Short mmCIF file of C-alpha atoms in Angstrom, two decimals:
data_model
loop_
_atom_site.label_atom_id
_atom_site.label_comp_id
_atom_site.label_asym_id
_atom_site.label_seq_id
_atom_site.Cartn_x
_atom_site.Cartn_y
_atom_site.Cartn_z
CA UNK A 1 30.52 -5.00 -15.97
CA UNK A 2 28.03 -3.82 -13.71
CA UNK A 3 28.58 -0.65 -11.74
CA UNK A 4 28.86 -1.03 -8.01
CA UNK A 5 25.87 0.67 -6.08
CA UNK A 6 27.95 3.11 -3.76
CA UNK A 7 31.73 2.76 -4.85
CA UNK A 8 33.14 5.90 -2.99
CA UNK A 9 33.09 6.90 0.42
CA UNK A 10 31.64 10.27 1.39
CA UNK A 11 29.52 11.98 3.89
CA UNK A 12 26.72 9.54 3.92
CA UNK A 13 28.31 6.26 2.38
CA UNK A 14 30.38 3.80 4.56
CA UNK A 15 32.50 1.00 3.45
CA UNK A 16 32.63 -1.87 5.72
CA UNK A 17 35.48 -3.77 4.45
CA UNK A 18 37.43 -7.06 4.38
CA UNK A 19 41.10 -7.39 3.32
CA UNK A 20 41.77 -10.39 0.97
CA UNK A 21 44.97 -11.35 -0.16
CA UNK A 22 44.84 -12.34 -4.06
CA UNK A 23 48.22 -12.00 -5.09
CA UNK A 24 48.52 -14.60 -8.00
CA UNK A 25 45.10 -15.90 -7.72
CA UNK A 26 43.10 -16.72 -10.87
CA UNK A 27 39.35 -15.97 -11.16
CA UNK A 28 37.83 -18.94 -10.08
CA UNK A 29 39.74 -18.69 -6.52
CA UNK A 30 38.56 -15.24 -6.20
CA UNK A 31 34.85 -16.17 -6.96
CA UNK A 32 35.28 -18.66 -4.34
CA UNK A 33 36.26 -16.61 -1.81
CA UNK A 34 33.68 -13.96 -2.66
CA UNK A 35 30.98 -16.62 -2.33
CA UNK A 36 32.60 -17.32 1.24
CA UNK A 37 33.00 -13.98 2.09
CA UNK A 38 29.23 -13.33 1.68
CA UNK A 39 28.17 -16.54 3.45
CA UNK A 40 30.44 -15.57 6.17
CA UNK A 41 28.59 -12.30 6.48
CA UNK A 42 25.05 -13.11 5.54
CA UNK A 43 24.78 -16.68 5.32
CA UNK A 44 23.81 -16.46 1.77
CA UNK A 45 26.65 -16.38 -1.00
CA UNK A 46 24.16 -14.50 -3.19
CA UNK A 47 23.31 -11.89 -0.75
CA UNK A 48 23.11 -8.04 -1.72
CA UNK A 49 26.52 -6.13 -0.78
CA UNK A 50 25.06 -2.41 -0.57
CA UNK A 51 22.49 -0.96 1.97
CA UNK A 52 20.71 2.09 2.44
CA UNK A 53 18.71 3.26 5.59
CA UNK A 54 17.53 6.64 7.08
CA UNK A 55 21.04 7.22 8.51
CA UNK A 56 23.06 6.81 5.64
CA UNK A 57 24.44 4.03 2.90
CA UNK A 58 26.76 0.94 3.30
CA UNK A 59 28.75 -0.74 0.62
CA UNK A 60 30.59 -3.96 1.39
CA UNK A 61 33.97 -3.59 -0.06
CA UNK A 62 37.28 -5.72 -0.42
CA UNK A 63 40.71 -4.25 0.12
CA UNK A 64 43.06 -6.40 -2.42
CA UNK A 65 46.57 -5.61 -3.85
CA UNK A 66 48.85 -6.27 -6.78
CA UNK A 67 52.50 -6.12 -5.66
CA UNK A 68 55.80 -5.14 -7.74
CA UNK A 69 56.70 -9.04 -7.41
CA UNK A 70 53.58 -10.14 -9.28
CA UNK A 71 53.47 -7.43 -11.78
CA UNK A 72 57.14 -7.42 -12.74
CA UNK A 73 57.11 -11.10 -13.02
CA UNK A 74 55.17 -11.53 -16.15
CA UNK A 75 57.05 -11.50 -19.28
CA UNK A 76 54.56 -9.26 -21.06
CA UNK A 77 52.79 -6.52 -19.16
CA UNK A 78 49.46 -7.43 -20.90
CA UNK A 79 49.56 -11.01 -18.99
CA UNK A 80 49.91 -8.81 -15.85
CA UNK A 81 46.94 -6.86 -16.58
CA UNK A 82 44.74 -9.67 -17.93
CA UNK A 83 45.20 -11.41 -14.43
CA UNK A 84 44.40 -8.32 -12.61
CA UNK A 85 41.44 -7.76 -14.83
CA UNK A 86 39.96 -11.07 -14.26
CA UNK A 87 40.44 -10.91 -10.28
CA UNK A 88 38.96 -7.47 -9.89
CA UNK A 89 35.98 -8.68 -12.53
CA UNK A 90 35.43 -11.36 -10.21
CA UNK A 91 34.83 -9.09 -7.26
CA UNK A 92 32.63 -6.55 -9.29
CA UNK A 93 30.50 -9.25 -10.23
CA UNK A 94 30.07 -10.45 -6.62
CA UNK A 95 29.09 -6.85 -6.05
CA UNK A 96 32.11 -5.48 -3.86
CA UNK A 97 33.77 -2.18 -4.31
CA UNK A 98 37.57 -2.45 -4.21
CA UNK A 99 40.17 -0.67 -2.08
CA UNK A 100 42.95 -1.40 -4.11
CA UNK A 101 46.78 -1.35 -2.82
CA UNK A 102 49.65 -0.79 -5.05
CA UNK A 103 52.56 -0.86 -2.32
CA UNK A 104 56.19 0.40 -3.11
CA UNK A 105 57.56 -2.39 -0.63
CA UNK A 106 59.87 -4.41 -2.48
CA UNK A 107 62.22 -4.60 -5.67
CA UNK A 108 61.26 -6.50 -8.96
CA UNK A 109 61.88 -10.38 -9.23
CA UNK A 110 64.19 -9.78 -12.21
CA UNK A 111 67.24 -7.74 -11.25
CA UNK A 112 66.99 -5.95 -14.48
CA UNK A 113 63.55 -5.50 -15.16
CA UNK A 114 62.61 -2.60 -17.55
CA UNK A 115 66.66 -2.42 -18.15
CA UNK A 116 67.24 -1.02 -14.74
CA UNK A 117 69.96 -2.15 -12.68
CA UNK A 118 67.73 -2.92 -9.32
CA UNK A 119 70.68 -3.95 -7.55
CA UNK A 120 72.41 -0.77 -7.45
CA UNK A 121 69.65 0.86 -6.14
CA UNK A 122 69.17 -1.86 -3.56
CA UNK A 123 72.67 -1.48 -2.61
CA UNK A 124 72.66 2.41 -2.57
CA UNK A 125 69.69 2.31 -0.13
CA UNK A 126 70.45 2.92 3.65
CA UNK A 127 71.31 -0.04 5.28
CA UNK A 128 71.68 -1.88 1.92
CA UNK A 129 67.66 -2.55 2.05
CA UNK A 130 64.90 -1.46 -0.10
CA UNK A 131 62.54 -0.52 3.30
CA UNK A 132 59.64 1.89 3.46
CA UNK A 133 60.80 3.51 6.37
CA UNK A 134 64.11 4.37 5.03
CA UNK A 135 63.39 6.80 2.11
CA UNK A 136 65.53 9.07 0.21
CA UNK A 137 65.64 12.94 -0.18
CA UNK A 138 67.15 12.44 -3.69
CA UNK A 139 64.03 11.62 -6.16
CA UNK A 140 66.68 11.38 -9.02
CA UNK A 141 67.91 8.25 -7.09
CA UNK A 142 65.35 6.79 -5.51
CA UNK A 143 63.65 3.31 -6.09
CA UNK A 144 60.31 4.76 -4.88
CA UNK A 145 59.94 7.27 -7.73
CA UNK A 146 61.31 4.71 -10.42
CA UNK A 147 58.65 2.00 -9.32
CA UNK A 148 55.42 4.81 -8.98
CA UNK A 149 56.26 5.35 -12.72
CA UNK A 150 56.94 1.87 -13.75
CA UNK A 151 54.47 0.12 -11.47
CA UNK A 152 51.82 2.28 -10.17
CA UNK A 153 51.40 4.66 -13.58
CA UNK A 154 50.50 1.75 -15.81
CA UNK A 155 48.23 -0.20 -13.65
CA UNK A 156 46.31 3.19 -12.97
CA UNK A 157 45.98 4.18 -16.62
CA UNK A 158 45.03 0.70 -17.69
CA UNK A 159 42.12 0.82 -14.88
CA UNK A 160 40.97 4.37 -16.40
CA UNK A 161 41.14 3.07 -19.80
CA UNK A 162 38.98 -0.28 -19.34
CA UNK A 163 36.44 1.63 -17.21
CA UNK A 164 37.37 -0.54 -14.01
CA UNK A 165 38.13 2.49 -11.96
CA UNK A 166 34.47 3.39 -11.49
CA UNK A 167 34.33 0.50 -9.26
CA UNK A 168 37.40 1.22 -7.48
CA UNK A 169 36.91 3.34 -3.86
CA UNK A 170 40.71 4.34 -3.50
CA UNK A 171 44.23 3.44 -4.60
CA UNK A 172 46.59 3.45 -1.60
CA UNK A 173 50.29 4.08 -2.80
CA UNK A 174 52.21 3.13 0.21
CA UNK A 175 51.55 0.80 2.76
CA UNK A 176 52.19 1.04 6.68
CA UNK A 177 54.34 3.83 5.76
CA UNK A 178 56.86 4.68 8.58
CA UNK A 179 55.78 1.45 10.30
CA UNK A 180 58.77 0.90 13.11
CA UNK A 181 61.84 -0.46 11.35
CA UNK A 182 64.79 -2.42 12.50
CA UNK A 183 66.63 0.46 14.42
CA UNK A 184 70.05 -1.63 13.75
CA UNK A 185 69.73 -0.85 10.25
CA UNK A 186 68.60 2.81 10.71
CA UNK A 187 71.09 5.03 12.42
CA UNK A 188 73.46 7.68 11.83
CA UNK A 189 75.39 6.14 9.79
CA UNK A 190 72.89 5.82 7.19
CA UNK A 191 72.68 9.65 6.90
CA UNK A 192 75.98 10.75 6.51
CA UNK A 193 76.36 10.57 10.50
CA UNK A 194 74.80 13.94 10.28
CA UNK A 195 74.02 14.98 14.07
CA UNK A 196 70.46 16.00 13.07
CA UNK A 197 69.99 12.55 11.07
CA UNK A 198 66.68 11.96 12.76
CA UNK A 199 65.21 15.36 11.64
CA UNK A 200 66.86 14.59 7.97
CA UNK A 201 64.98 10.99 8.01
CA UNK A 202 61.68 12.55 9.15
CA UNK A 203 61.95 15.11 6.10
CA UNK A 204 62.70 12.35 3.86
CA UNK A 205 59.68 10.65 4.93
CA UNK A 206 57.91 13.73 4.23
CA UNK A 207 59.28 14.32 0.58
CA UNK A 208 58.78 10.52 -0.18
CA UNK A 209 54.90 10.83 0.76
CA UNK A 210 54.70 14.24 -1.25
CA UNK A 211 56.28 12.93 -4.58
CA UNK A 212 54.41 9.57 -4.27
CA UNK A 213 51.28 11.20 -3.87
CA UNK A 214 51.66 13.95 -6.38
CA UNK A 215 52.53 11.07 -8.78
CA UNK A 216 49.63 9.09 -7.97
CA UNK A 217 47.06 12.01 -8.37
CA UNK A 218 48.67 12.83 -11.80
CA UNK A 219 47.95 9.43 -12.88
CA UNK A 220 44.83 9.00 -11.47
CA UNK A 221 43.57 12.61 -13.47
CA UNK A 222 40.83 12.95 -10.89
CA UNK A 223 39.13 9.59 -11.32
CA UNK A 224 39.66 8.01 -7.96
CA UNK A 225 41.14 9.26 -4.73
CA UNK A 226 44.85 8.12 -4.06
CA UNK A 227 45.78 7.81 -0.57
CA UNK A 228 48.52 6.23 2.03
CA UNK A 229 48.31 3.63 4.68
CA UNK A 230 49.89 4.10 7.92
CA UNK A 231 50.64 2.26 11.32
CA UNK A 232 52.01 3.06 14.76
CA UNK A 233 52.75 6.73 14.66
CA UNK A 234 53.89 7.49 18.27
CA UNK A 235 57.20 5.23 18.11
CA UNK A 236 60.56 7.08 17.68
CA UNK A 237 61.38 4.62 15.10
CA UNK A 238 58.72 5.84 12.96
CA UNK A 239 60.70 8.96 12.10
CA UNK A 240 57.72 11.19 12.29
CA UNK A 241 57.98 12.30 15.84
CA UNK A 242 59.71 15.41 16.40
CA UNK A 243 62.90 14.93 18.48
CA UNK A 244 62.63 18.53 19.96
CA UNK A 245 60.39 21.50 20.21
CA UNK A 246 62.66 22.92 17.44
CA UNK A 247 61.80 20.24 14.73
CA UNK A 248 58.57 20.12 12.63
CA UNK A 249 56.10 17.44 13.07
CA UNK A 250 56.41 15.68 9.78
CA UNK A 251 53.20 13.93 10.27
CA UNK A 252 51.32 17.31 10.57
CA UNK A 253 53.15 18.39 7.46
CA UNK A 254 52.06 15.03 5.66
CA UNK A 255 48.04 15.31 6.82
CA UNK A 256 47.87 18.86 5.71
CA UNK A 257 48.95 18.00 2.49
CA UNK A 258 46.78 15.11 2.38
CA UNK A 259 43.75 16.86 3.47
CA UNK A 260 44.46 19.77 0.99
CA UNK A 261 44.54 17.36 -1.85
CA UNK A 262 41.63 15.22 -1.04
CA UNK A 263 43.97 12.06 -0.50
CA UNK A 264 42.84 9.31 2.00
CA UNK A 265 44.41 8.94 5.11
CA UNK A 266 44.22 5.02 6.35
CA UNK A 267 45.44 3.78 9.64
CA UNK A 268 45.95 0.03 10.71
CA UNK A 269 44.76 0.08 14.06
CA UNK A 270 46.35 -2.64 16.41
CA UNK A 271 44.89 -2.63 20.00
CA UNK A 272 45.08 -4.84 22.93
CA UNK A 273 42.92 -5.54 26.07
CA UNK A 274 42.75 -2.48 28.16
CA UNK A 275 44.30 -0.19 25.24
CA UNK A 276 40.86 1.53 24.51
CA UNK A 277 41.31 1.15 20.82
CA UNK A 278 44.84 2.29 20.61
CA UNK A 279 44.28 5.35 22.47
CA UNK A 280 48.08 6.75 22.16
CA UNK A 281 47.85 6.78 18.45
CA UNK A 282 44.47 7.76 18.28
CA UNK A 283 45.22 11.21 20.47
CA UNK A 284 48.21 11.75 18.08
CA UNK A 285 46.51 11.32 14.94
CA UNK A 286 42.90 12.58 15.39
CA UNK A 287 43.83 16.48 15.96
CA UNK A 288 45.34 16.13 12.36
CA UNK A 289 42.33 14.50 10.78
CA UNK A 290 39.76 16.81 11.86
CA UNK A 291 39.28 18.63 9.00
CA UNK A 292 39.59 15.87 6.36
CA UNK A 293 36.23 15.77 4.43
CA UNK A 294 33.95 12.78 5.60
CA UNK A 295 35.17 9.84 3.66
CA UNK A 296 38.88 10.76 3.27
CA UNK A 297 40.03 8.81 6.40
CA UNK A 298 39.55 5.01 7.10
CA UNK A 299 40.62 2.57 9.45
CA UNK A 300 42.66 0.83 7.00
CA UNK A 301 42.60 -2.62 8.77
CA UNK A 302 42.02 -3.47 12.44
CA UNK A 303 42.86 -6.31 14.70
CA UNK A 304 44.26 -7.16 18.56
CA UNK A 305 47.94 -7.61 18.29
CA UNK A 306 48.77 -11.42 18.62
CA UNK A 307 51.38 -13.99 18.16
CA UNK A 308 50.89 -17.51 16.30
CA UNK A 309 48.47 -19.17 14.33
CA UNK A 310 44.98 -18.10 13.99
CA UNK A 311 43.64 -21.23 15.46
CA UNK A 312 45.26 -20.77 18.82
CA UNK A 313 43.42 -17.66 19.79
CA UNK A 314 39.77 -17.17 20.96
CA UNK A 315 37.38 -14.65 19.48
CA UNK A 316 38.71 -11.79 21.67
CA UNK A 317 42.11 -11.98 20.18
CA UNK A 318 40.89 -10.85 16.93
CA UNK A 319 37.92 -8.80 17.11
CA UNK A 320 34.18 -9.12 18.08
CA UNK A 321 31.14 -7.01 17.22
CA UNK A 322 31.68 -4.54 20.34
CA UNK A 323 35.35 -4.22 19.12
CA UNK A 324 34.50 -2.97 15.73
CA UNK A 325 31.76 -0.65 16.64
CA UNK A 326 33.45 0.74 19.57
CA UNK A 327 36.52 1.32 17.10
CA UNK A 328 34.22 3.23 15.01
CA UNK A 329 33.03 5.48 17.71
CA UNK A 330 36.11 5.97 19.43
CA UNK A 331 38.06 7.24 16.25
CA UNK A 332 35.02 9.55 15.48
CA UNK A 333 33.30 7.56 12.59
CA UNK A 334 35.76 7.15 9.77
CA UNK A 335 33.80 6.30 6.79
CA UNK A 336 36.03 3.02 6.20
CA UNK A 337 36.55 -0.03 8.18
CA UNK A 338 38.60 -2.86 7.20
CA UNK A 339 39.04 -6.03 9.08
CA UNK A 340 42.54 -7.88 8.53
CA UNK A 341 43.15 -10.56 6.14
CA UNK A 342 40.71 -12.79 4.83
CA UNK A 343 43.55 -15.39 4.19
CA UNK A 344 46.66 -14.32 5.40
CA UNK A 345 47.52 -17.50 7.50
CA UNK A 346 48.58 -15.41 10.51
CA UNK A 347 46.53 -14.83 13.60
CA UNK A 348 44.88 -12.16 11.82
CA UNK A 349 43.34 -14.02 9.32
CA UNK A 350 39.55 -14.77 9.57
CA UNK A 351 39.88 -17.84 7.02
CA UNK A 352 41.88 -20.54 6.22
CA UNK A 353 44.40 -20.44 3.23
CA UNK A 354 43.65 -23.67 1.76
CA UNK A 355 39.85 -23.99 2.15
CA UNK A 356 39.14 -20.27 2.01
CA UNK A 357 36.49 -20.88 4.54
CA UNK A 358 36.30 -18.80 7.78
CA UNK A 359 37.71 -20.11 11.01
CA UNK A 360 34.74 -21.05 13.48
CA UNK A 361 35.55 -18.23 16.05
CA UNK A 362 35.90 -15.77 13.21
CA UNK A 363 31.88 -15.31 12.98
CA UNK A 364 31.94 -12.92 15.52
CA UNK A 365 33.64 -10.61 13.31
CA UNK A 366 31.03 -11.09 10.98
CA UNK A 367 28.48 -10.01 13.72
CA UNK A 368 30.72 -7.05 13.95
CA UNK A 369 30.14 -5.94 10.31
CA UNK A 370 26.55 -6.46 10.63
CA UNK A 371 26.11 -4.44 13.57
CA UNK A 372 28.45 -1.76 11.73
CA UNK A 373 25.98 -1.75 8.62
CA UNK A 374 23.07 -1.31 10.83
CA UNK A 375 24.56 1.22 12.78
CA UNK A 376 25.34 3.45 9.92
CA UNK A 377 22.49 2.86 7.80
CA UNK A 378 19.90 3.10 10.91
CA UNK A 379 18.12 -0.19 9.25
CA UNK A 380 18.33 -3.93 9.76
CA UNK A 381 20.49 -5.99 7.26
CA UNK A 382 17.90 -8.86 7.42
#
């Protein structure tokens, strides 16, 4: 297994990235996607993935994930590890660094996986749904903490033991944390009808983030940065927004915690025509990120809001070259920029699920990645 040229984001290393949904994939399918991604970007399935110039370095990277459902669905943990290893090795062999997402968004398929009554936890969750936007203050009765121990810990330790962690850039522990939830399921009755329930909820969000980050750092033991991914942080539904001037801003608390521990803060950037690269969220977030070290903030994923299938939209409804370079400049040059899914099947996708080939109008995004590489390295790609 060759070492990736520039596996970590830092002061002079940028990671243009593409999200590839590889759940349940075997290695040949990953290899095909890698070839198509390099053809998509560089018109050559064997093109290099690392670049260096007078301004800095760029390492083309892939964001991928393993989910609780996939990991817990194997009768033996070794089988899950084997599948993950093959997928990661295919990405490494193609020259991609990996941003690995291990999200705690779901319960195991087996309601008694690892001998635990997961139905009990599901039914005791606020609103009866395990949802990342309805956390618990009680770590002793929180499915997040159990899954951190039973799902994230063995994967991280396995990656360290096998040496694969050397090619992994960051491990994200929570995805789109505090994304707006269904408010019908999140109300005072879920929080003991406490008149201050919104503040209690915000505290629960902070405490959940704190515990999961502490766990992740312990498992990684300095081998890789860990982080959280966020989206839409101005809506009152997120739980972070202070409800009056007397309440603390839990987003500030979380960012301070992450900054002080060198965790990676990733933000999923959704924007519309005329929105100037999601200016409301940018104005809320950037003041808290100004003291983060270079390489510890990235645009976790980026796309226009859209509806329907990917073939129903023009280039402008995804992103184009100016969108990509403009967003990076507007967000004060985060070191990572990640396009939305390679094969989601949604309007954010840039490739077809069945063929793994890019949609014709998504090649404008390839131009954006090339422009980004050239902007941060100061050197032509070709």
